[in-house]
Coordinates of C-alpha atoms and ligand atoms in Angstrom, one line a residue:
Chain A
M266 CA -124.4 -97.9 51.0
R267 CA -126.1 -95.3 49.2
N268 CA -129.1 -96.7 47.2
I269 CA -129.9 -93.5 45.3
T270 CA -129.7 -94.4 41.6
A271 CA -126.5 -93.7 39.6
A272 CA -128.8 -91.0 37.6
A273 CA -130.0 -89.4 40.3
Q274 CA -126.4 -89.2 41.8
A275 CA -125.7 -87.2 38.7
A276 CA -128.6 -85.1 39.3
I277 CA -127.0 -84.3 42.4
D278 CA -123.9 -83.4 41.1
H279 CA -125.3 -81.2 38.3
A280 CA -128.6 -79.7 39.9
A281 CA -131.6 -79.6 37.7
I282 CA -131.4 -82.1 35.2
D283 CA -134.8 -83.9 34.3
R284 CA -133.8 -87.3 33.9
S285 CA -136.6 -89.4 33.1
A286 CA -135.9 -92.2 30.7
P287 CA -137.1 -92.0 27.0
G288 CA -140.2 -93.7 26.3
E289 CA -141.4 -93.6 29.8
D290 CA -145.0 -93.1 30.3
I291 CA -145.6 -89.7 31.5
A292 CA -148.9 -88.7 33.0
V293 CA -148.1 -84.9 33.8
E294 CA -145.6 -82.7 32.2
V295 CA -144.7 -79.3 33.4
R296 CA -143.3 -77.1 30.6
G297 CA -141.4 -74.0 31.6
I298 CA -144.0 -72.9 34.4
S299 CA -143.6 -69.6 36.0
K300 CA -145.6 -67.6 38.2
I301 CA -145.5 -64.4 39.5
Y302 CA -147.8 -63.0 42.0
G303 CA -147.8 -59.2 41.7
D304 CA -144.2 -58.6 42.7
V305 CA -143.3 -62.0 44.3
E306 CA -141.8 -64.5 42.1
A307 CA -143.1 -67.7 43.1
L308 CA -141.8 -70.3 40.5
R309 CA -139.5 -70.0 37.6
G310 CA -139.1 -71.9 34.7
I311 CA -139.9 -75.3 36.1
D312 CA -139.6 -78.4 33.9
L313 CA -140.6 -81.7 35.0
D314 CA -142.4 -85.0 34.0
F315 CA -144.4 -87.1 36.5
P316 CA -144.3 -90.8 35.4
R317 CA -147.7 -92.7 35.5
G318 CA -148.5 -95.0 38.5
R319 CA -145.7 -93.4 40.6
L320 CA -145.7 -91.3 43.5
T321 CA -143.5 -88.2 43.1
T322 CA -142.8 -85.7 45.9
L323 CA -142.1 -82.1 45.6
L324 CA -139.9 -81.3 48.8
G325 CA -138.9 -77.8 49.6
P326 CA -138.6 -75.0 52.1
S327 CA -141.9 -73.2 53.0
G328 CA -143.0 -70.5 50.9
C329 CA -141.0 -72.1 47.8
G330 CA -144.0 -72.4 45.6
K331 CA -145.2 -76.1 46.1
T332 CA -148.9 -75.2 46.7
T333 CA -148.6 -72.9 43.7
L334 CA -147.0 -75.3 41.5
L335 CA -149.5 -78.1 42.7
K336 CA -152.7 -75.7 42.1
I337 CA -151.3 -74.7 38.8
I338 CA -151.3 -78.4 37.8
A339 CA -154.6 -78.9 39.3
G340 CA -155.6 -75.9 37.0
L341 CA -157.0 -74.0 39.9
N342 CA -154.5 -71.3 39.3
E343 CA -153.2 -69.7 36.1
P344 CA -149.3 -69.7 35.3
S345 CA -147.7 -66.5 34.3
A346 CA -145.8 -68.5 31.5
G347 CA -145.6 -72.2 30.7
E348 CA -147.9 -75.1 30.1
I349 CA -148.9 -78.2 31.8
R350 CA -150.0 -81.3 29.9
V351 CA -152.0 -84.1 31.4
N352 CA -152.2 -87.4 29.5
G353 CA -150.8 -85.2 26.6
R354 CA -153.6 -82.6 26.6
P355 CA -153.0 -79.1 27.7
V356 CA -154.5 -78.0 31.1
T357 CA -157.0 -75.1 30.9
G358 CA -158.6 -75.7 34.1
P359 CA -159.7 -78.3 36.6
G360 CA -160.7 -81.8 34.9
P361 CA -162.0 -85.2 35.7
E362 CA -158.5 -86.8 35.5
R363 CA -157.1 -84.9 38.4
A364 CA -158.4 -84.8 41.9
F365 CA -157.1 -82.5 44.7
V366 CA -156.6 -83.3 48.4
F367 CA -156.3 -80.1 50.4
Q368 CA -153.8 -79.1 53.2
D369 CA -156.5 -77.7 55.5
F370 CA -158.7 -80.7 54.3
A371 CA -161.5 -78.4 52.9
L372 CA -164.2 -80.6 54.1
M373 CA -167.7 -79.1 54.1
P374 CA -168.5 -78.7 58.0
W375 CA -172.3 -79.0 57.3
A376 CA -172.0 -82.2 55.5
T377 CA -171.6 -85.6 56.7
V378 CA -168.5 -87.8 56.0
M379 CA -170.8 -89.6 53.4
R380 CA -171.7 -86.5 51.5
N381 CA -168.3 -85.3 51.6
V382 CA -166.7 -88.0 50.3
A383 CA -169.5 -88.4 47.7
F384 CA -169.3 -84.7 46.7
G385 CA -167.1 -84.8 43.7
L386 CA -169.8 -87.4 42.2
E387 CA -172.8 -85.2 43.7
L388 CA -171.2 -82.4 41.3
R389 CA -171.1 -84.6 38.5
G390 CA -174.8 -85.0 38.7
M391 CA -174.7 -88.9 39.9
G392 CA -177.4 -90.4 41.5
K393 CA -177.8 -90.5 45.3
D394 CA -177.6 -94.3 45.5
E395 CA -175.0 -94.5 43.2
R396 CA -172.7 -92.2 44.5
Q397 CA -173.4 -93.5 48.3
A398 CA -172.3 -96.8 47.2
I399 CA -169.0 -95.9 45.5
A400 CA -168.3 -93.2 48.4
R401 CA -169.0 -96.2 51.1
K402 CA -166.2 -98.3 49.3
Y403 CA -163.6 -95.6 49.5
I404 CA -164.5 -94.7 53.0
A405 CA -164.0 -98.1 54.1
E406 CA -160.5 -98.2 52.1
V407 CA -159.2 -95.0 54.0
G408 CA -160.4 -96.9 57.4
L409 CA -163.4 -94.9 58.0
A410 CA -166.2 -97.4 58.1
G411 CA -168.8 -96.7 60.6
F412 CA -168.2 -93.0 60.3
E413 CA -170.3 -92.4 57.6
D414 CA -172.9 -90.0 59.4
K415 CA -170.5 -88.1 61.6
Y416 CA -169.7 -84.7 60.7
P417 CA -166.1 -83.3 60.2
H418 CA -166.1 -81.7 63.7
E419 CA -166.4 -85.0 65.3
L420 CA -163.5 -86.2 63.6
S421 CA -159.9 -86.1 64.6
G422 CA -157.4 -84.2 62.2
G423 CA -156.1 -87.5 60.7
M424 CA -159.6 -89.0 60.4
R425 CA -160.5 -85.7 58.7
Q426 CA -157.8 -86.0 56.0
R427 CA -158.9 -89.4 55.3
V428 CA -162.4 -88.1 54.3
G429 CA -160.3 -85.7 51.8
L430 CA -158.3 -88.8 50.5
A431 CA -161.5 -90.8 50.0
R432 CA -163.1 -87.9 48.4
A433 CA -160.1 -87.6 45.9
F434 CA -160.3 -91.4 45.4
A435 CA -164.2 -91.4 44.6
V436 CA -163.8 -89.6 41.5
N437 CA -161.5 -92.1 39.9
A438 CA -159.1 -89.5 38.8
D439 CA -155.7 -91.0 37.3
V440 CA -153.8 -88.1 38.9
L441 CA -154.2 -87.4 42.7
L442 CA -152.4 -84.1 43.9
L443 CA -151.6 -84.1 47.5
D444 CA -150.8 -80.8 49.1
E445 CA -149.0 -81.6 52.5
P446 CA -152.0 -83.8 53.5
F447 CA -150.3 -84.7 56.6
S448 CA -149.1 -81.5 57.8
A449 CA -152.2 -80.7 60.1
V450 CA -152.1 -84.4 61.5
D451 CA -150.2 -85.3 64.7
E452 CA -146.8 -87.3 64.6
Q453 CA -148.4 -90.5 65.5
N454 CA -151.3 -90.5 63.0
R455 CA -148.9 -89.2 60.5
R456 CA -146.9 -92.2 60.5
K457 CA -149.9 -94.5 60.2
F458 CA -151.2 -92.6 57.7
Q459 CA -147.9 -92.5 55.7
E460 CA -148.1 -96.5 55.8
D461 CA -151.8 -96.4 54.7
L462 CA -150.9 -94.2 52.0
L463 CA -148.2 -96.2 50.6
R464 CA -150.8 -99.3 51.0
L465 CA -153.3 -97.4 48.8
V466 CA -150.6 -96.2 46.2
A467 CA -150.0 -99.8 45.6
L468 CA -153.6 -100.7 45.5
E469 CA -154.9 -97.9 43.3
N470 CA -152.1 -97.8 40.7
K471 CA -152.7 -94.0 40.1
T472 CA -150.2 -91.2 39.6
F473 CA -149.5 -89.4 42.8
I474 CA -148.2 -85.9 42.9
F475 CA -147.4 -85.2 46.7
V476 CA -146.0 -82.0 48.4
T477 CA -144.4 -82.2 51.7
H478 CA -141.8 -80.1 53.6
S479 CA -140.7 -83.0 55.8
I480 CA -137.5 -84.8 54.2
E481 CA -138.4 -88.1 56.2
E482 CA -142.0 -88.0 55.0
A483 CA -140.7 -87.6 51.3
V484 CA -138.1 -90.4 51.4
Y485 CA -140.5 -92.7 53.2
V486 CA -143.2 -92.5 50.6
S487 CA -141.9 -91.5 47.4
D488 CA -140.7 -93.1 44.1
R489 CA -139.0 -89.7 43.0
I490 CA -138.4 -86.9 45.0
V491 CA -138.0 -83.3 43.3
I492 CA -136.3 -80.7 45.1
L493 CA -137.3 -77.3 44.9
S494 CA -134.9 -74.4 45.7
R495 CA -136.0 -71.2 47.9
R496 CA -138.3 -68.9 46.2
P497 CA -138.3 -68.4 43.4
G498 CA -139.0 -72.1 42.8
R499 CA -136.7 -73.8 40.8
V500 CA -135.8 -77.6 40.4
A501 CA -132.8 -78.1 42.5
Q502 CA -132.6 -82.0 42.3
I503 CA -134.3 -85.1 41.4
I504 CA -133.7 -88.3 43.8
E505 CA -135.0 -91.6 43.6
P506 CA -134.8 -93.2 47.0
E507 CA -134.6 -96.8 46.3
I508 CA -136.1 -98.6 49.3
D509 CA -137.4 -101.8 49.7
R510 CA -140.9 -101.3 50.3
T511 CA -141.6 -104.9 51.2
A512 CA -140.0 -104.6 54.5
S513 CA -142.2 -103.4 57.4
P514 CA -142.7 -99.7 58.1
D515 CA -140.1 -99.9 61.1
A516 CA -137.7 -101.8 59.2
I517 CA -137.8 -99.2 56.4
R518 CA -137.4 -96.4 58.8
R519 CA -134.0 -98.1 60.2
D520 CA -132.9 -99.3 57.0
Q521 CA -129.6 -97.6 55.8
S522 CA -130.4 -96.3 52.4
Y523 CA -133.4 -94.7 54.0
L524 CA -131.3 -93.0 56.5
D525 CA -128.7 -92.2 53.6
T526 CA -131.1 -90.7 51.4
V527 CA -132.6 -88.8 54.1
E528 CA -129.0 -87.2 54.8
A529 CA -128.2 -86.7 51.1
I530 CA -131.3 -84.7 50.7
W531 CA -130.5 -82.6 54.2
Q532 CA -127.1 -81.8 53.0
G533 CA -128.6 -80.5 49.6
L534 CA -131.3 -78.5 51.3
K535 CA -129.3 -77.1 54.0
R536 CA -128.1 -74.2 51.9
Y537 CA -131.5 -73.1 51.6
V538 CA -131.8 -72.6 55.3
D539 CA -131.2 -69.6 57.0
Chain B
M238 CA -177.9 -72.1 73.7
A239 CA -174.8 -70.2 74.6
A240 CA -176.3 -68.7 77.7
P241 CA -177.1 -72.1 79.7
L242 CA -173.8 -73.2 79.2
E243 CA -172.0 -70.2 80.3
V244 CA -174.1 -70.7 83.7
N245 CA -173.1 -74.2 83.8
G246 CA -169.7 -73.1 83.8
A247 CA -170.1 -70.7 86.2
V248 CA -171.6 -73.0 88.6
R249 CA -168.6 -75.4 88.0
V250 CA -165.9 -72.7 89.0
A251 CA -168.1 -71.0 91.9
P252 CA -166.7 -71.7 95.4
E253 CA -168.1 -74.1 97.6
A254 CA -171.4 -73.4 98.8
G255 CA -172.9 -74.6 102.1
P256 CA -174.4 -78.1 102.0
A257 CA -177.8 -76.7 102.4
R258 CA -177.6 -74.9 98.9
R259 CA -176.4 -77.8 97.1
P260 CA -179.7 -79.3 96.2
L261 CA -180.9 -76.3 94.5
R262 CA -177.6 -75.8 92.5
G263 CA -177.9 -79.5 91.5
L264 CA -181.5 -79.0 90.2
L265 CA -180.3 -75.8 88.2
G266 CA -177.2 -77.4 86.9
A267 CA -179.2 -80.5 85.6
H268 CA -181.7 -78.4 83.8
P269 CA -180.3 -75.1 82.2
S270 CA -183.8 -73.8 81.3
L271 CA -184.5 -73.5 84.8
W272 CA -181.5 -70.8 85.2
R273 CA -183.5 -68.7 82.5
L274 CA -186.8 -69.1 84.5
A275 CA -184.6 -68.1 87.8
S276 CA -183.7 -65.0 86.1
L277 CA -186.8 -64.2 84.7
G278 CA -188.2 -64.6 88.3
L279 CA -185.7 -62.4 89.7
F280 CA -186.4 -59.8 87.0
F281 CA -190.3 -59.9 87.9
L282 CA -189.6 -59.7 91.5
V283 CA -187.4 -56.4 91.2
W284 CA -190.4 -54.9 88.9
E285 CA -192.9 -55.9 91.3
I286 CA -191.1 -54.2 94.3
A287 CA -190.1 -51.2 92.0
G288 CA -193.8 -50.7 90.9
R289 CA -195.2 -50.9 94.6
I290 CA -192.9 -48.6 96.0
P291 CA -194.4 -46.9 93.6
I292 CA -191.7 -45.4 91.3
S293 CA -194.4 -43.2 89.5
F294 CA -198.3 -43.6 89.1
A295 CA -197.4 -44.4 85.4
F296 CA -195.1 -47.3 86.4
P297 CA -197.6 -50.5 87.0
T298 CA -196.6 -53.4 89.1
F299 CA -195.5 -56.5 87.3
L300 CA -198.8 -58.3 88.8
E301 CA -200.9 -55.5 87.2
T302 CA -199.1 -55.7 83.7
A303 CA -199.6 -59.6 83.9
R304 CA -203.2 -59.3 84.9
A305 CA -203.6 -56.7 81.8
F306 CA -201.8 -59.1 79.7
L307 CA -204.3 -62.0 80.2
R308 CA -207.2 -59.7 79.8
L309 CA -205.7 -58.4 76.3
T310 CA -204.9 -62.0 75.2
L311 CA -208.4 -63.4 76.3
D312 CA -210.5 -60.6 74.9
G313 CA -208.8 -60.9 71.3
S314 CA -207.2 -57.2 71.7
F315 CA -203.7 -59.0 70.8
V316 CA -205.1 -60.9 68.3
T317 CA -206.5 -58.2 66.1
A318 CA -203.8 -56.0 67.1
Y319 CA -201.0 -58.6 65.8
A320 CA -203.0 -59.4 62.7
S321 CA -202.5 -56.0 61.8
T322 CA -199.0 -55.5 62.7
L323 CA -197.4 -59.1 61.9
Q324 CA -198.9 -58.7 58.2
P325 CA -196.5 -55.8 57.1
L326 CA -193.8 -57.4 59.0
V327 CA -194.1 -60.7 57.2
I328 CA -194.3 -59.2 53.7
G329 CA -191.6 -56.4 54.4
I330 CA -189.1 -59.2 56.0
G331 CA -189.9 -61.6 53.1
I332 CA -189.2 -58.8 50.8
S333 CA -186.0 -57.9 52.6
A334 CA -184.9 -61.5 52.9
V335 CA -185.4 -62.2 49.4
L336 CA -183.8 -58.6 48.0
G337 CA -181.1 -58.3 50.9
V338 CA -179.8 -61.9 50.6
G339 CA -179.8 -61.9 46.8
L340 CA -178.3 -58.5 46.5
G341 CA -175.7 -59.2 49.2
V342 CA -174.5 -62.5 47.8
A343 CA -174.4 -60.6 44.3
M344 CA -172.2 -58.0 46.0
G345 CA -169.9 -60.6 47.4
L346 CA -169.5 -62.4 44.3
S347 CA -169.2 -59.6 41.8
R348 CA -167.0 -56.5 41.9
T349 CA -169.5 -54.3 39.7
A350 CA -172.5 -55.4 42.0
E351 CA -170.1 -54.3 45.0
W352 CA -169.1 -50.9 43.6
L353 CA -172.8 -50.1 42.7
A354 CA -174.5 -51.1 45.8
A355 CA -172.1 -51.2 48.7
P356 CA -171.6 -47.5 49.6
V357 CA -175.4 -46.9 49.5
F358 CA -176.2 -49.5 52.1
I359 CA -173.1 -48.7 54.0
V360 CA -174.7 -45.2 54.4
L361 CA -178.0 -46.6 54.9
Q362 CA -176.9 -48.7 57.5
A363 CA -175.1 -45.9 59.5
A364 CA -178.2 -43.3 59.0
P365 CA -180.7 -43.0 61.7
M366 CA -183.3 -45.0 59.7
A367 CA -186.0 -44.6 62.4
A368 CA -185.7 -40.7 62.0
L369 CA -186.4 -41.1 58.2
I370 CA -189.8 -42.9 58.9
P371 CA -192.0 -39.9 58.8
L372 CA -190.8 -39.2 55.3
I373 CA -193.0 -42.1 53.9
T374 CA -195.9 -40.7 55.4
F375 CA -195.8 -37.8 53.0
V376 CA -194.8 -39.9 50.0
Y377 CA -196.9 -43.0 50.4
G378 CA -199.5 -41.9 52.5
I379 CA -200.9 -44.6 55.4
G380 CA -201.8 -48.3 55.7
L381 CA -200.2 -51.4 54.7
L382 CA -197.8 -50.3 52.0
S383 CA -196.1 -47.5 54.4
K384 CA -195.7 -49.9 57.1
T385 CA -194.1 -52.6 54.8
L386 CA -191.8 -49.8 53.6
A387 CA -191.0 -49.0 57.1
V388 CA -190.0 -52.5 57.7
I389 CA -187.9 -52.9 54.6
M390 CA -186.1 -49.4 55.2
L391 CA -185.0 -50.8 58.7
A392 CA -184.3 -54.4 57.7
L393 CA -182.8 -54.3 54.2
P394 CA -179.4 -52.6 55.0
V395 CA -178.3 -55.0 57.7
I396 CA -179.3 -58.0 55.6
V397 CA -177.7 -56.8 52.4
L398 CA -174.4 -56.0 54.4
N399 CA -174.5 -59.3 56.4
G400 CA -174.9 -61.3 53.3
Y401 CA -172.2 -59.3 51.5
K402 CA -169.6 -59.9 54.2
A403 CA -170.7 -63.6 54.7
V404 CA -170.0 -64.3 51.0
R405 CA -166.7 -62.3 51.3
N406 CA -165.4 -64.5 54.0
V407 CA -166.4 -67.8 52.5
N408 CA -163.7 -70.4 52.9
P409 CA -161.5 -70.0 49.8
S410 CA -160.3 -73.5 50.1
L411 CA -163.9 -74.8 49.8
V412 CA -164.3 -72.8 46.7
D413 CA -161.1 -74.2 45.3
M414 CA -162.3 -77.7 46.5
C415 CA -165.6 -77.1 44.6
R416 CA -163.8 -75.9 41.5
S417 CA -161.2 -78.8 41.5
F418 CA -164.1 -81.2 41.3
Q419 CA -165.5 -79.3 38.2
G420 CA -168.3 -77.7 40.3
S421 CA -170.4 -75.5 37.9
A422 CA -170.7 -71.6 38.8
W423 CA -174.2 -72.4 40.1
Q424 CA -173.3 -75.4 42.2
R425 CA -170.6 -73.3 43.5
I426 CA -173.2 -70.5 44.9
V427 CA -175.6 -73.1 46.0
K428 CA -173.7 -75.9 47.5
I429 CA -170.9 -74.2 48.9
I430 CA -171.0 -70.4 49.2
I431 CA -174.4 -70.0 50.7
P432 CA -174.2 -73.0 53.1
D433 CA -170.7 -71.7 54.3
A434 CA -172.0 -68.1 54.5
S435 CA -175.3 -69.1 56.0
P436 CA -174.4 -68.2 59.8
V437 CA -173.7 -64.9 58.8
I438 CA -176.4 -64.3 56.4
F439 CA -178.7 -65.5 59.3
A440 CA -177.2 -63.4 61.7
G441 CA -178.2 -60.6 59.2
L442 CA -181.9 -62.0 58.9
R443 CA -182.1 -61.9 62.5
L444 CA -180.8 -58.5 63.1
G445 CA -183.0 -57.4 59.9
L446 CA -186.2 -59.0 61.7
A447 CA -185.4 -57.1 65.2
A448 CA -184.9 -53.9 62.9
G449 CA -188.1 -54.9 61.2
F450 CA -189.9 -54.9 64.4
I451 CA -189.0 -51.4 65.2
G452 CA -189.7 -50.2 61.9
V453 CA -193.3 -51.6 61.8
I454 CA -194.0 -50.3 65.5
L455 CA -192.5 -46.9 64.8
A456 CA -194.7 -46.9 61.7
E457 CA -197.8 -47.6 64.0
L458 CA -196.7 -45.0 66.4
L459 CA -195.6 -42.1 64.2
I460 CA -197.9 -42.6 61.0
T461 CA -200.6 -45.3 60.9
P462 CA -202.3 -45.8 64.3
T463 CA -203.0 -49.4 64.0
G464 CA -201.9 -52.6 65.2
I465 CA -200.1 -53.2 68.6
G466 CA -198.4 -49.7 68.2
D467 CA -202.1 -48.2 68.3
L468 CA -202.8 -50.6 71.3
I469 CA -199.9 -48.8 73.2
T470 CA -200.8 -45.2 72.2
Y471 CA -204.5 -45.7 73.1
H472 CA -203.7 -47.1 76.4
R473 CA -201.4 -44.5 77.2
S474 CA -203.8 -41.8 76.1
V475 CA -206.6 -43.3 78.5
A476 CA -203.9 -43.5 81.3
D477 CA -204.1 -47.5 81.2
Y478 CA -200.6 -48.0 82.3
P479 CA -200.8 -52.0 82.9
E480 CA -202.5 -52.4 79.5
M481 CA -199.8 -50.3 77.7
Y482 CA -196.9 -52.1 79.6
A483 CA -198.9 -55.3 78.7
A484 CA -198.8 -54.4 75.1
V485 CA -195.0 -53.3 75.0
V486 CA -194.1 -56.8 76.7
S487 CA -196.1 -58.5 74.1
I488 CA -193.6 -57.2 71.5
I489 CA -190.9 -58.4 73.5
V490 CA -192.2 -61.9 73.8
V491 CA -193.3 -62.0 70.0
S492 CA -189.9 -61.0 68.9
T493 CA -188.1 -63.3 71.1
L494 CA -190.3 -66.3 69.9
T495 CA -189.7 -65.2 66.2
L496 CA -186.0 -65.0 66.5
A497 CA -185.9 -68.4 68.1
A498 CA -188.0 -69.9 65.4
L499 CA -185.6 -68.4 63.0
E500 CA -182.8 -69.8 64.8
A501 CA -184.3 -73.4 65.0
F502 CA -185.2 -73.2 61.0
E503 CA -181.4 -72.2 60.4
L504 CA -180.1 -75.2 62.4
R505 CA -182.6 -77.8 61.0
V506 CA -182.3 -76.8 57.4
L507 CA -178.8 -75.5 56.6
R508 CA -176.3 -76.4 59.4
P509 CA -177.3 -79.7 60.9
E510 CA -174.0 -80.3 62.1
K511 CA -174.5 -77.5 64.9
R512 CA -176.9 -79.5 66.5
R513 CA -174.7 -82.1 67.7
G514 CA -172.2 -81.3 70.3
Ligands
LIG806 N1 -152.5 -65.6 46.2 C1 -151.3 -65.2 46.2 N2 -151.0 -63.8 46.3 C2 -149.7 -63.5 46.4 N3 -148.8 -64.2 46.9 C3 -149.2 -65.5 46.9 C4 -150.2 -66.0 46.6 N4 -150.2 -67.3 47.0 C5 -148.6 -67.6 47.4 N5 -148.2 -66.3 47.3 C6 -146.6 -66.4 47.4 O1 -146.3 -67.3 46.9 C7 -144.9 -68.0 47.3 C8 -145.0 -69.3 47.3 O2 -146.5 -69.7 48.1 P1 -146.7 -71.2 48.5 O3 -147.0 -71.9 46.7 O4 -148.0 -71.2 48.9 O5 -145.6 -71.8 48.9 P2 -145.2 -73.4 49.7 O6 -146.5 -74.1 49.5 O7 -144.3 -73.9 49.1 O8 -145.4 -72.9 51.0 C9 -145.1 -67.5 48.9 O9 -144.1 -66.4 49.1 C10 -146.4 -67.0 48.9 O10 -146.3 -65.8 50.1
LIG807 MG1 -148.2 -74.9 50.9

């Protein structure tokens, strides 16, 4: 019982077709993005649309340019060719409508959880009381209430990434860019974290662009999965796992369509593995 | 801070001692600072024995030196001497710190500044600066100015180079983070780069301070007979060896205390997280 959409099935058959429906509300447009580092071609001709309010995952073998693409969308990295548009406006650098969650957390070790979470607001010049009130709300939302005055080194890896997530939520950006946020988190925490992420996706109604190299993780959390080929990264497939997310997390992980989607993606990705 | 921890570690892995020694070890283990005192006490004991052998008529015992130390403290000789020695040291270190950290950070941030300044300071740091101290007698005469210059000559290169290395090694992910939240260039420097670089910058300041002590004392020994350097020279010339040793010991005491104060300042102001385990 394959629960992949017919269109996505077509995408599997004819690789690299962007199948976003006309008229769909697009938050982020990627147009003809290429990136060359010296003599390394990281990305080649990427065209993608990221629908608003959805979680889209970039999935691909390590070194295929996922981080590069995400940083180009974030405006942290210049593309060699092509253009990014967010809410219809071309990207020339970082902007308030986008927030980034870093693979290595990127927390300031000298700052408390509170200051780290409020840092985006601090940079905007918001007053201390106001920004701390906002930060406190998101610290609680990611399940870290009571840890406001701790320093990052006093937290576990999973808790540190929650701080990174709260910091990104606190600036109230439309688009959240998450670069393998769980890769440095142990397996038990990772599952818990994935469940929490789904809850936050439902709660926050934002556009999420999520990077992972884990097929299971991609299928579990995504509305849409963009599979990138090995370097130079190109769009190989786009898949929409249609999974009933009202079921319990454990039921989802045993669900036949979940397992089938994982298998289908694995069959597609296998050729990129040595 | 690290030394007592290591000592504690050694206690834990040490083979079982006889029951009679346990209470002492328990006491020392519970109070790490006692270990430092014990180590100092042992050193003083060896010194006292060596002085009594005696090694040389110019080598006073520990107790003679301690008595001389007390005498010089009470009669105000140290106060007068350090008033003269610390003034150029404070001024010189102040100038080196501001100039050195500024220059080092600029070199770390800008390629142009790096190309202009890095080779000079790398050569200066490698050069035997102590040998260049007599040069400033000729150029600037004697007095406060020459002592201050001696401090700067020795302290500046290491402070600059540490600042430069520190900024070069700032976590790029934190810099990206600051940019992604639209931090300005100024915010990036003040809120990310300097705090992240501060442990290495402060290591440079500590080394610079130690070098500055050498500079000011060399200047006093070689150029301008004033301050603590003069106290050493004078007591040597009249063969008051306990007083001479006491003066030398006082330098060690003062520099240790100053470095500890600098470290405490760093922990308090810039890296509060390091105060917690
Ligand atoms: N700053 C850089 N300079 C040179 N090469 C880079 C740089 N960043 C990434 N690359 C190269 O580009 C390719 C894609 O990197 P990356 O985007 O980090 O991949 P992924 O996140 O999918 O693992 C890799 O081969 C990597 O070595
Ligand atoms: Mg990556």
